[in-house]
CSV table of C-alpha atoms and ligand atoms in Angstrom, one decimal:
chain,number,residue,atom,x,y,z
H,1,HIS,CA,-49.5,-68.5,154.4
H,2,ASN,CA,-51.1,-72.0,154.7
H,3,GLY,CA,-47.7,-73.3,153.5
H,4,ILE,CA,-48.5,-72.3,150.0
H,5,THR,CA,-45.4,-71.2,148.1
H,6,ARG,CA,-44.6,-70.3,144.4
H,7,PRO,CA,-44.2,-73.3,142.2
H,8,LYS,CA,-40.7,-74.6,141.5
H,9,GLY,CA,-39.1,-73.8,138.1
H,10,TYR,CA,-42.2,-72.2,136.5
H,11,ARG,CA,-44.5,-69.4,136.9
H,12,VAL,CA,-48.3,-69.1,136.9
H,13,SER,CA,-50.1,-66.0,136.3
H,14,TRP,CA,-53.7,-65.1,137.3
H,15,HIS,CA,-55.6,-62.8,135.0
H,16,ALA,CA,-58.9,-61.1,136.3
H,17,ASN,CA,-61.0,-58.1,136.7
H,18,PRO,CA,-63.5,-57.9,139.4
H,19,ALA,CA,-65.5,-55.6,137.3
H,20,VAL,CA,-66.7,-58.7,135.4
H,21,GLU,CA,-68.4,-60.2,138.5
H,22,PRO,CA,-71.4,-58.0,139.2
H,23,HIS,CA,-73.0,-58.5,135.6
H,24,HIS,CA,-76.4,-59.9,135.4
H,25,PHE,CA,-77.7,-61.6,132.7
H,26,GLY,CA,-81.2,-61.5,134.2
H,27,GLN,CA,-83.6,-63.2,136.3
H,28,SER,CA,-83.1,-67.0,136.4
H,29,HIS,CA,-80.8,-67.1,133.6
H,30,PRO,CA,-78.3,-69.8,134.2
H,31,MET,CA,-75.0,-67.9,133.7
H,32,LYS,CA,-74.0,-66.1,136.8
H,33,PRO,CA,-70.5,-64.0,136.7
H,34,TRP,CA,-70.8,-64.1,140.4
H,35,ARG,CA,-69.3,-67.6,140.5
H,36,LEU,CA,-66.1,-65.8,139.7
H,37,THR,CA,-66.4,-63.9,143.2
H,38,LEU,CA,-66.9,-67.3,144.9
H,39,THR,CA,-63.9,-68.9,143.1
H,40,LYS,CA,-61.7,-65.9,143.9
H,41,GLN,CA,-62.8,-66.0,147.6
H,42,LEU,CA,-61.8,-69.7,147.9
H,43,VAL,CA,-58.6,-69.2,146.1
H,44,MET,CA,-57.7,-66.4,148.4
H,45,ALA,CA,-59.0,-68.2,151.6
H,46,TYR,CA,-56.4,-71.0,150.8
H,47,GLY,CA,-53.7,-68.4,150.3
H,48,MET,CA,-53.0,-69.5,146.5
H,49,HIS,CA,-52.8,-66.1,145.4
H,50,TYR,CA,-49.4,-65.9,147.1
H,51,ALA,CA,-48.2,-68.4,144.6
H,52,MET,CA,-49.1,-66.5,141.4
H,53,ASP,CA,-48.3,-63.4,139.6
H,54,LEU,CA,-51.7,-61.3,139.8
H,55,TYR,CA,-52.7,-59.1,136.9
H,56,LEU,CA,-55.7,-56.7,136.8
H,57,THR,CA,-56.8,-57.1,133.2
H,58,ARG,CA,-58.0,-54.4,131.0
H,59,ALA,CA,-60.7,-54.3,128.7
H,60,ALA,CA,-59.9,-55.5,125.1
H,61,THR,CA,-60.1,-52.8,122.7
H,62,PHE,CA,-62.5,-52.8,119.7
H,63,GLU,CA,-59.7,-53.4,117.3
H,64,GLU,CA,-58.4,-56.2,119.4
H,65,MET,CA,-61.7,-57.9,119.4
H,66,ALA,CA,-62.0,-57.1,115.4
H,67,GLU,CA,-59.3,-59.4,114.7
H,68,PHE,CA,-62.0,-62.2,114.7
H,69,HIS,CA,-65.3,-60.4,115.0
H,70,LYS,CA,-67.1,-58.3,112.2
H,71,GLU,CA,-66.9,-54.7,113.2
H,72,ASP,CA,-70.7,-54.1,112.7
H,73,TYR,CA,-71.5,-56.7,115.2
H,74,LEU,CA,-68.9,-55.3,117.7
H,75,GLU,CA,-70.4,-51.8,116.9
H,76,PHE,CA,-73.9,-53.2,117.9
H,77,LEU,CA,-72.6,-54.8,121.0
H,78,ARG,CA,-71.0,-51.4,121.9
H,79,GLN,CA,-74.2,-49.3,121.5
H,80,VAL,CA,-77.1,-51.6,122.1
H,81,VAL,CA,-78.9,-51.3,125.5
H,82,PRO,CA,-81.7,-53.3,127.3
H,83,ALA,CA,-84.7,-51.1,126.1
H,84,ASP,CA,-83.7,-51.8,122.5
H,85,MET,CA,-85.2,-55.3,123.1
H,86,GLU,CA,-88.6,-53.6,122.9
H,87,ALA,CA,-87.8,-51.2,119.9
H,88,PRO,CA,-89.3,-52.5,116.8
H,89,GLU,CA,-86.8,-50.8,114.5
H,90,GLN,CA,-84.0,-52.7,116.1
H,91,SER,CA,-85.6,-56.1,116.1
H,92,ASP,CA,-84.1,-57.3,112.7
H,93,ARG,CA,-80.5,-56.6,113.9
H,94,ILE,CA,-81.3,-58.2,117.2
H,95,ALA,CA,-82.5,-61.2,115.5
H,96,SER,CA,-79.7,-61.3,113.2
H,97,TYR,CA,-77.1,-61.4,115.9
H,98,ASN,CA,-79.0,-64.1,117.7
H,99,ILE,CA,-79.8,-61.9,120.8
H,100,GLY,CA,-82.7,-63.6,122.9
H,101,ASP,CA,-83.2,-65.6,125.9
H,102,ASP,CA,-79.9,-67.3,125.8
H,103,CYS,CA,-78.0,-64.2,124.9
H,104,PRO,CA,-79.8,-61.2,126.4
H,105,ILE,CA,-79.0,-57.6,126.4
H,106,PHE,CA,-78.2,-56.6,129.9
H,107,ASP,CA,-76.7,-53.5,131.6
H,108,GLY,CA,-72.7,-53.2,130.8
H,109,LEU,CA,-72.9,-56.0,128.3
H,110,TYR,CA,-70.1,-54.5,126.1
H,111,ASN,CA,-67.9,-53.9,129.2
H,112,TYR,CA,-68.6,-57.5,130.3
H,113,CYS,CA,-67.5,-58.9,127.0
H,114,SER,CA,-64.6,-56.6,126.5
H,115,LEU,CA,-63.3,-57.3,130.1
H,116,TYR,CA,-63.3,-61.1,129.7
H,117,ALA,CA,-61.9,-61.0,126.3
H,118,GLY,CA,-58.9,-58.6,127.6
H,119,GLY,CA,-58.2,-61.1,130.3
H,120,THR,CA,-57.6,-64.0,127.7
H,121,ILE,CA,-55.7,-61.7,125.5
H,122,ASP,CA,-53.5,-60.6,128.1
H,123,ALA,CA,-53.0,-64.1,129.4
H,124,ALA,CA,-51.9,-65.3,125.9
H,125,ARG,CA,-49.5,-62.4,125.7
H,126,LYS,CA,-47.7,-63.4,129.0
H,127,LEU,CA,-47.1,-66.8,127.6
H,128,VAL,CA,-45.9,-65.6,124.3
H,129,ASN,CA,-43.5,-63.0,126.1
H,130,ASN,CA,-42.1,-65.8,128.3
H,131,GLN,CA,-43.2,-64.1,131.2
H,132,SER,CA,-45.5,-66.9,132.5
H,133,GLU,CA,-45.5,-70.6,131.7
H,134,ILE,CA,-49.3,-71.1,132.8
H,135,ALA,CA,-51.7,-68.3,132.6
H,136,ILE,CA,-55.2,-68.4,133.9
H,137,ASN,CA,-58.4,-66.5,133.1
H,138,TRP,CA,-61.5,-68.1,134.7
H,139,SER,CA,-63.9,-65.5,133.3
H,140,GLY,CA,-63.0,-66.6,129.8
H,141,GLY,CA,-63.7,-69.7,127.8
H,142,LEU,CA,-66.9,-68.4,126.0
H,143,HIS,CA,-66.6,-71.0,123.2
H,144,HIS,CA,-69.7,-70.6,121.1
H,145,ALA,CA,-69.4,-66.9,120.0
H,146,LYS,CA,-69.2,-66.7,116.3
H,147,LYS,CA,-67.7,-63.9,114.1
H,148,ALA,CA,-70.9,-61.9,113.8
H,149,GLU,CA,-73.4,-63.7,116.2
H,150,ALA,CA,-73.8,-64.3,119.7
H,151,SER,CA,-74.7,-67.9,120.7
H,152,GLY,CA,-75.0,-69.9,124.0
H,153,PHE,CA,-74.4,-67.3,126.6
H,154,CYS,CA,-71.4,-66.3,124.5
H,155,TYR,CA,-70.9,-62.8,122.7
H,156,VAL,CA,-67.2,-62.6,122.2
H,157,ASN,CA,-65.0,-65.5,121.5
H,158,ASP,CA,-62.1,-65.0,123.9
H,159,ILE,CA,-60.6,-68.1,123.2
H,160,VAL,CA,-60.3,-67.7,119.4
H,161,LEU,CA,-58.9,-64.2,120.3
H,162,GLY,CA,-56.1,-65.8,122.7
H,163,ILE,CA,-55.2,-68.6,120.1
H,164,LEU,CA,-54.7,-65.8,117.4
H,165,GLN,CA,-52.2,-64.3,119.9
H,166,LEU,CA,-50.6,-67.6,120.4
H,167,LEU,CA,-50.4,-68.2,116.6
H,168,ARG,CA,-48.1,-65.0,116.3
H,169,HIS,CA,-45.4,-67.2,117.8
H,170,HIS,CA,-46.3,-70.8,117.8
H,171,PRO,CA,-46.8,-72.8,114.5
H,172,ARG,CA,-49.2,-75.0,116.0
H,173,VAL,CA,-51.6,-74.5,119.0
H,174,MET,CA,-53.7,-77.3,120.6
H,175,TYR,CA,-57.4,-76.5,121.9
H,176,ILE,CA,-58.8,-78.6,124.6
H,177,ASP,CA,-62.5,-78.0,125.8
H,178,ILE,CA,-63.9,-80.1,128.6
H,179,ASP,CA,-67.3,-78.1,128.9
H,180,VAL,CA,-70.3,-80.5,128.6
H,181,HIS,CA,-71.0,-78.6,125.5
H,182,HIS,CA,-69.2,-78.6,122.0
H,183,GLY,CA,-66.7,-76.0,121.5
H,184,ASP,CA,-68.3,-74.9,118.3
H,185,GLY,CA,-67.3,-71.4,117.9
H,186,VAL,CA,-63.5,-72.2,118.3
H,187,GLU,CA,-63.7,-75.3,116.1
H,188,GLN,CA,-65.5,-73.2,113.2
H,189,ALA,CA,-63.0,-70.4,113.6
H,190,PHE,CA,-60.2,-72.6,112.9
H,191,TRP,CA,-61.9,-75.3,110.7
H,192,SER,CA,-59.7,-74.5,107.6
H,193,THR,CA,-56.2,-74.5,109.2
H,194,ASP,CA,-53.8,-77.0,110.2
H,195,ARG,CA,-52.3,-74.6,112.8
H,196,VAL,CA,-54.9,-75.1,115.5
H,197,LEU,CA,-55.9,-78.7,116.6
H,198,THR,CA,-59.3,-78.5,118.4
H,199,VAL,CA,-60.4,-81.2,120.7
H,200,SER,CA,-63.8,-81.2,122.4
H,201,PHE,CA,-65.3,-83.6,124.7
H,202,HIS,CA,-69.0,-83.1,125.1
H,203,LYS,CA,-72.4,-84.5,125.4
H,204,TYR,CA,-73.7,-85.2,122.0
H,205,ASP,CA,-77.5,-85.6,121.1
H,206,LYS,CA,-77.9,-83.9,117.8
H,207,ASP,CA,-81.7,-82.7,118.3
H,208,ASN,CA,-81.9,-82.5,121.8
H,209,PHE,CA,-78.7,-81.0,123.2
H,210,PHE,CA,-77.0,-77.7,122.6
H,211,PRO,CA,-75.4,-76.9,120.1
H,212,GLY,CA,-76.1,-80.1,118.2
H,213,THR,CA,-72.7,-80.2,116.4
H,214,GLY,CA,-69.6,-82.1,117.2
H,215,ALA,CA,-70.3,-85.6,115.9
H,216,LEU,CA,-67.5,-88.0,115.8
H,217,ASP,CA,-67.2,-87.9,112.1
H,218,SER,CA,-66.9,-84.2,112.2
H,219,THR,CA,-63.2,-83.9,111.7
H,220,GLY,CA,-62.7,-80.8,109.6
H,221,PRO,CA,-63.2,-79.7,105.9
H,222,ALA,CA,-64.2,-82.8,103.8
H,223,HIS,CA,-61.7,-82.0,101.0
H,224,PRO,CA,-58.5,-83.7,101.8
H,225,LEU,CA,-56.5,-80.9,100.3
H,226,ASN,CA,-58.0,-78.2,102.8
H,227,PRO,CA,-55.3,-77.9,105.3
H,228,GLY,CA,-57.8,-78.1,108.0
H,229,ALA,CA,-58.8,-81.6,107.1
H,230,HIS,CA,-58.7,-84.1,110.0
H,231,HIS,CA,-57.8,-81.2,112.7
H,232,ALA,CA,-61.1,-81.1,114.4
H,233,ILE,CA,-61.5,-83.7,117.0
H,234,ASN,CA,-64.8,-84.5,118.5
H,235,VAL,CA,-65.4,-86.9,121.5
H,236,PRO,CA,-69.3,-87.1,121.6
H,237,LEU,CA,-70.4,-88.6,124.8
H,238,ASN,CA,-73.8,-89.8,126.4
H,239,ASP,CA,-75.2,-89.0,129.7
H,240,GLY,CA,-73.6,-89.9,133.0
H,241,ILE,CA,-70.0,-90.5,132.4
H,242,GLU,CA,-67.9,-91.0,135.6
H,243,ASP,CA,-64.6,-89.9,136.7
H,244,ALA,CA,-62.6,-93.1,135.9
H,245,ASP,CA,-64.0,-93.6,132.3
H,246,TYR,CA,-63.7,-89.9,131.4
H,247,LEU,CA,-60.0,-89.6,132.6
H,248,GLN,CA,-58.9,-92.8,130.9
H,249,LEU,CA,-60.7,-91.5,127.6
H,250,PHE,CA,-59.1,-88.0,128.1
H,251,LYS,CA,-55.7,-89.4,128.6
H,252,GLU,CA,-55.8,-91.7,125.5
H,253,VAL,CA,-57.3,-89.0,123.2
H,254,VAL,CA,-55.1,-86.0,124.6
H,255,GLY,CA,-52.1,-88.0,124.9
H,256,SER,CA,-52.2,-89.4,121.3
H,257,CYS,CA,-53.1,-85.7,120.0
H,258,VAL,CA,-50.1,-84.1,121.8
H,259,GLU,CA,-47.7,-86.8,120.7
H,260,THR,CA,-48.8,-86.6,117.1
H,261,TYR,CA,-49.3,-82.9,116.7
H,262,ARG,CA,-46.5,-81.5,119.1
H,263,PRO,CA,-48.1,-78.1,119.7
H,264,GLY,CA,-45.9,-75.2,121.0
H,265,ALA,CA,-48.8,-74.0,123.3
H,266,ILE,CA,-52.1,-75.5,124.6
H,267,VAL,CA,-55.3,-73.8,125.5
H,268,LEU,CA,-57.6,-75.6,128.0
H,269,GLN,CA,-61.2,-74.7,128.4
H,270,CYS,CA,-62.5,-76.0,131.8
H,271,GLY,CA,-66.1,-75.6,131.6
H,272,ALA,CA,-67.4,-76.8,134.9
H,273,ASP,CA,-70.7,-77.8,133.7
H,274,SER,CA,-69.3,-81.5,133.0
H,275,LEU,CA,-69.3,-81.8,136.9
H,276,GLY,CA,-72.2,-83.8,138.4
H,277,CYS,CA,-75.1,-81.8,139.9
H,278,ASP,CA,-74.8,-79.1,137.3
H,279,ARG,CA,-78.0,-77.2,136.6
H,280,LEU,CA,-77.7,-77.9,132.7
H,281,GLY,CA,-75.2,-80.6,132.4
H,282,CYS,CA,-75.7,-84.4,132.5
H,283,PHE,CA,-72.2,-86.0,133.5
H,284,ASN,CA,-71.2,-87.4,136.8
H,285,LEU,CA,-67.8,-86.0,137.3
H,286,ASN,CA,-66.5,-85.1,140.6
H,287,VAL,CA,-64.3,-82.2,141.4
H,288,THR,CA,-61.2,-84.5,141.5
H,289,GLY,CA,-62.1,-86.1,138.5
H,290,HIS,CA,-62.4,-82.9,136.5
H,291,GLY,CA,-59.2,-81.6,138.1
H,292,SER,CA,-57.3,-84.8,137.0
H,293,CYS,CA,-57.8,-83.7,133.3
H,294,VAL,CA,-56.0,-80.4,134.2
H,295,GLU,CA,-53.4,-82.3,136.1
H,296,TYR,CA,-52.8,-84.5,133.0
H,297,VAL,CA,-52.6,-81.6,130.5
H,298,LYS,CA,-50.0,-79.8,132.9
H,299,THR,CA,-47.6,-83.0,132.8
H,300,PHE,CA,-46.8,-81.9,129.2
H,301,GLY,CA,-44.8,-79.0,130.4
H,302,ILE,CA,-46.1,-77.1,127.3
H,303,PRO,CA,-47.2,-73.2,127.7
H,304,LEU,CA,-50.7,-73.4,129.0
H,305,LEU,CA,-53.5,-71.1,128.8
H,306,VAL,CA,-56.4,-72.0,131.2
H,307,VAL,CA,-60.0,-70.4,130.8
H,308,GLY,CA,-63.0,-71.1,132.5
H,309,GLY,CA,-66.5,-71.7,130.4
H,310,GLY,CA,-69.7,-73.1,131.6
H,311,GLY,CA,-70.7,-74.1,135.1
H,312,TYR,CA,-74.2,-73.5,136.4
H,313,THR,CA,-74.1,-74.5,140.0
H,314,PRO,CA,-72.0,-71.8,141.3
H,315,ARG,CA,-70.8,-73.6,144.5
H,316,ASN,CA,-69.4,-76.4,142.6
H,317,VAL,CA,-67.8,-74.3,139.8
H,318,SER,CA,-65.9,-72.4,142.4
H,319,ARG,CA,-64.8,-75.7,144.0
H,320,ALA,CA,-63.5,-77.1,140.8
H,321,TRP,CA,-61.7,-73.8,139.7
H,322,ALA,CA,-60.3,-73.3,143.1
H,323,HIS,CA,-59.0,-77.1,143.0
H,324,GLU,CA,-57.6,-76.6,139.6
H,325,THR,CA,-55.9,-73.4,140.5
H,326,SER,CA,-54.1,-75.5,143.2
H,327,ILE,CA,-53.0,-78.0,140.8
H,328,LEU,CA,-51.5,-75.5,138.5
H,329,ILE,CA,-49.5,-74.0,141.3
H,330,ASP,CA,-48.5,-77.4,142.3
H,331,ALA,CA,-50.0,-77.1,145.6
H,332,ALA,CA,-53.0,-79.7,145.5
H,333,ASP,CA,-51.5,-81.6,148.2
H,334,LYS,CA,-51.2,-78.6,150.6
H,335,ILE,CA,-55.0,-77.8,150.3
H,336,ASP,CA,-57.2,-78.9,153.3
H,337,PRO,CA,-60.4,-80.4,152.0
H,338,ASN,CA,-62.3,-78.6,154.6
H,339,ILE,CA,-63.2,-75.2,153.3
H,340,PRO,CA,-61.5,-72.6,155.7
H,341,GLU,CA,-63.4,-70.9,158.3
H,342,THR,CA,-62.4,-67.6,157.0
H,343,VAL,CA,-63.9,-67.9,153.6
H,344,ALA,CA,-66.4,-65.3,152.6
H,345,PHE,CA,-69.8,-66.8,151.5
H,346,ARG,CA,-69.0,-69.9,153.5
H,347,ASN,CA,-72.7,-70.8,153.8
H,348,HIS,CA,-72.6,-71.6,150.1
H,349,PHE,CA,-70.5,-74.5,150.9
H,350,GLY,CA,-72.6,-76.4,153.5
H,351,PRO,CA,-73.6,-78.6,154.9
H,352,ASP,CA,-70.5,-80.6,154.1
H,353,TYR,CA,-68.1,-77.7,153.8
H,354,SER,CA,-65.9,-79.8,151.7
H,355,LEU,CA,-64.0,-78.8,148.6
H,356,PHE,CA,-64.7,-82.5,147.3
H,357,PRO,CA,-68.3,-83.4,148.1
H,358,PRO,CA,-69.3,-86.5,146.4
H,359,LEU,CA,-71.0,-85.1,143.5
H,360,SER,CA,-71.7,-88.3,141.6
H,361,GLU,CA,-73.5,-89.9,144.6
H,362,MET,CA,-75.7,-86.7,145.2
H,363,ARG,CA,-77.8,-86.8,141.8
H,364,ARG,CA,-76.3,-89.7,139.9
H,365,ILE,CA,-77.5,-89.9,136.3
H,366,GLU,CA,-77.4,-93.3,134.7
H,367,ASN,CA,-74.1,-93.8,132.8
H,368,LYS,CA,-75.1,-94.3,129.0
H,369,ASN,CA,-71.4,-94.8,127.9
H,370,SER,CA,-70.5,-98.6,127.5
H,371,LYS,CA,-66.9,-99.4,127.6
H,372,ALA,CA,-67.3,-100.8,124.0
H,373,TYR,CA,-68.5,-97.4,123.0
H,374,LEU,CA,-65.7,-95.5,124.8
H,375,ALA,CA,-63.3,-97.9,123.1
H,376,SER,CA,-64.7,-97.3,119.6
H,377,VAL,CA,-64.3,-93.6,120.1
H,378,VAL,CA,-60.6,-94.0,121.0
H,379,ALA,CA,-60.1,-96.2,118.0
H,380,ALA,CA,-61.8,-93.7,115.8
H,381,VAL,CA,-59.7,-90.8,117.1
H,382,LYS,CA,-56.5,-92.7,116.6
H,383,GLU,CA,-57.3,-93.5,112.9
H,384,GLN,CA,-58.0,-89.8,112.3
H,385,LEU,CA,-54.6,-88.9,113.7
H,386,ARG,CA,-53.0,-91.4,111.2
H,387,TYR,CA,-54.6,-89.1,108.3
H,388,MET,CA,-53.3,-86.0,110.2
H,389,LYS,CA,-49.7,-87.0,110.0
H,390,GLY,CA,-50.3,-87.1,106.1
C,1,LIG,C1,-82.1,-69.9,129.9
C,1,LIG,O1,-84.4,-69.9,132.7
C,1,LIG,O2,-80.8,-75.1,124.1
C,1,LIG,C2,-82.3,-68.5,129.7
C,1,LIG,C3,-81.3,-70.8,129.1
C,1,LIG,C4,-82.9,-67.6,130.2
C,1,LIG,C5,-84.5,-67.1,132.1
C,1,LIG,C6,-85.9,-66.8,131.5
C,1,LIG,C7,-86.2,-67.2,130.0
C,1,LIG,C8,-87.0,-68.6,130.2
C,1,LIG,C9,-82.1,-72.6,130.4
C,1,LIG,C10,-81.5,-72.0,129.3
C,1,LIG,C11,-87.0,-69.1,128.8
C,1,LIG,C12,-85.7,-69.7,128.4
C,1,LIG,C13,-85.6,-70.6,127.1
C,1,LIG,N1,-83.7,-68.2,131.3
C,1,LIG,C14,-84.2,-70.8,126.6
C,1,LIG,C15,-82.4,-73.9,122.2
C,1,LIG,C16,-82.8,-73.0,123.3
C,1,LIG,C17,-83.6,-71.8,123.0
C,1,LIG,C18,-83.4,-71.1,124.2
C,1,LIG,O3,-71.5,-73.7,128.8
C,1,LIG,N2,-84.1,-71.7,125.2
C,1,LIG,C19,-81.5,-73.3,123.0
C,1,LIG,C20,-77.5,-73.0,125.6
C,1,LIG,C21,-78.7,-73.6,125.6
C,1,LIG,C22,-80.5,-74.0,123.8
C,1,LIG,C23,-76.3,-73.4,126.4
C,1,LIG,C24,-74.2,-73.4,127.1
C,1,LIG,C25,-73.0,-72.4,127.3
C,1,LIG,C26,-71.5,-73.1,127.5
C,1,LIG,C27,-70.4,-72.0,127.5
C,1,LIG,C28,-75.0,-72.5,126.4
C,1,LIG,N3,-79.7,-73.2,124.6
C,1,LIG,C29,-83.5,-74.0,124.4
C,1,LIG,C30,-83.4,-72.9,125.6
C,1,LIG,C31,-83.5,-69.3,131.7
C,1,LIG,C32,-82.9,-70.3,130.9
C,1,LIG,C33,-82.9,-71.7,131.1
C,1,LIG,C34,-80.5,-72.8,128.6
C,1,LIG,N4,-80.2,-72.6,127.3
C,1,LIG,C35,-80.1,-74.3,128.8
C,1,LIG,N5,-79.4,-74.7,127.7
C,1,LIG,C36,-79.5,-73.7,127.0
C,1,LIG,O4,-71.1,-74.1,126.6
C,1,LIG,C37,-70.5,-70.9,128.4
C,2,LIG,CA1,-66.6,-79.5,125.3
C,3,LIG,ZN1,-71.3,-75.6,128.7
């Protein structure tokens, strides 16, 4: 099938449940689970599914999600219905759990959350049980959710739940986040431990870009005797960063972190809102540039859990995640950049019908990251790693 075969020497597992895809956040909400349908159609049109073990994921149980989340919050998510948004007796709880325009109550909300969380938990367990070396759940990556609060389109933090599974077997887990937003929920969950190193690359503008955290000097608990000190790495960026600069920065930061921290497993959040032309993002990355980060992480040969995240221009989200799937199965060189005639919803990929349209040319945002600024960020991270070593 298109010459795509299983990768040599390692296994890739694909974790998904199509029941996630039809959920609707509401009229004109940027988060569209339907982008997962488009991603799957591309992956199948190229025949990539023949190279992976495919798992239909189950819903996470209440108890599994309660390993991180507060039970009263999960109970609320389980019983709330859209009509409660109008019910005055519910308004205090709705406000306290941060339900609103970003995180609305929609039909099947609990089903949606438990399905994407179940996918990430299953993927982590495949790695832990040595049944897979690379496990993919594109429906996960919802990095803003807190213990008892929804935030930024995220309700249940599947990444935290997946890392908790990995920590049962691995003394140290590294988390890498290339979503354009700061991975605050994951950082906060593991703020006080040295068993998880979190690394987020993001647009940072304290008062004008969500969530406003993730400054360069936000590196963990202030007290040097707290084990989490220095175990949060933040790479704050300005508008318009391009492929070459991003990749160089990514390699220097991630390479130094892996070398120093020596994680037993890596979790990579591949939020596709860092691509050029994203509805919410402000970077200029191409599908190839975004994919090069995934390719670089793969070179370490460390058990890898790959999740999705943001991404608000569905045709480009699906291009990126399909391309990244091909990288993970070691088949990128066998993929025809012309999108197959047979793909469902092919009209979404016009007029170019290419897997790699030049995103950064289409709506170029001025690059506000000087070489000197990027060099200073790398220097600060390396300095931080010296403290981490102790
Ligand atoms: C929308 O059009 O910056 C939500 C959200 C809903 C439909 C109708 C309501 C219109 C853009 C965003 C009013 C919406 C006002 N609808 C939303 C401070 C804010 C308060 C809420 O990729 N308003 C909050 C969250 C970010 C804020 C980004 C990224 C997630 C991830 C991982 C989350 N919140 C200002 C915005 C729309 C909407 C249009 C929106 N919300 C854009 N940015 C935000 O990191 C998955
Ligand atoms: Ca990020
Ligand atoms: Zn995002």
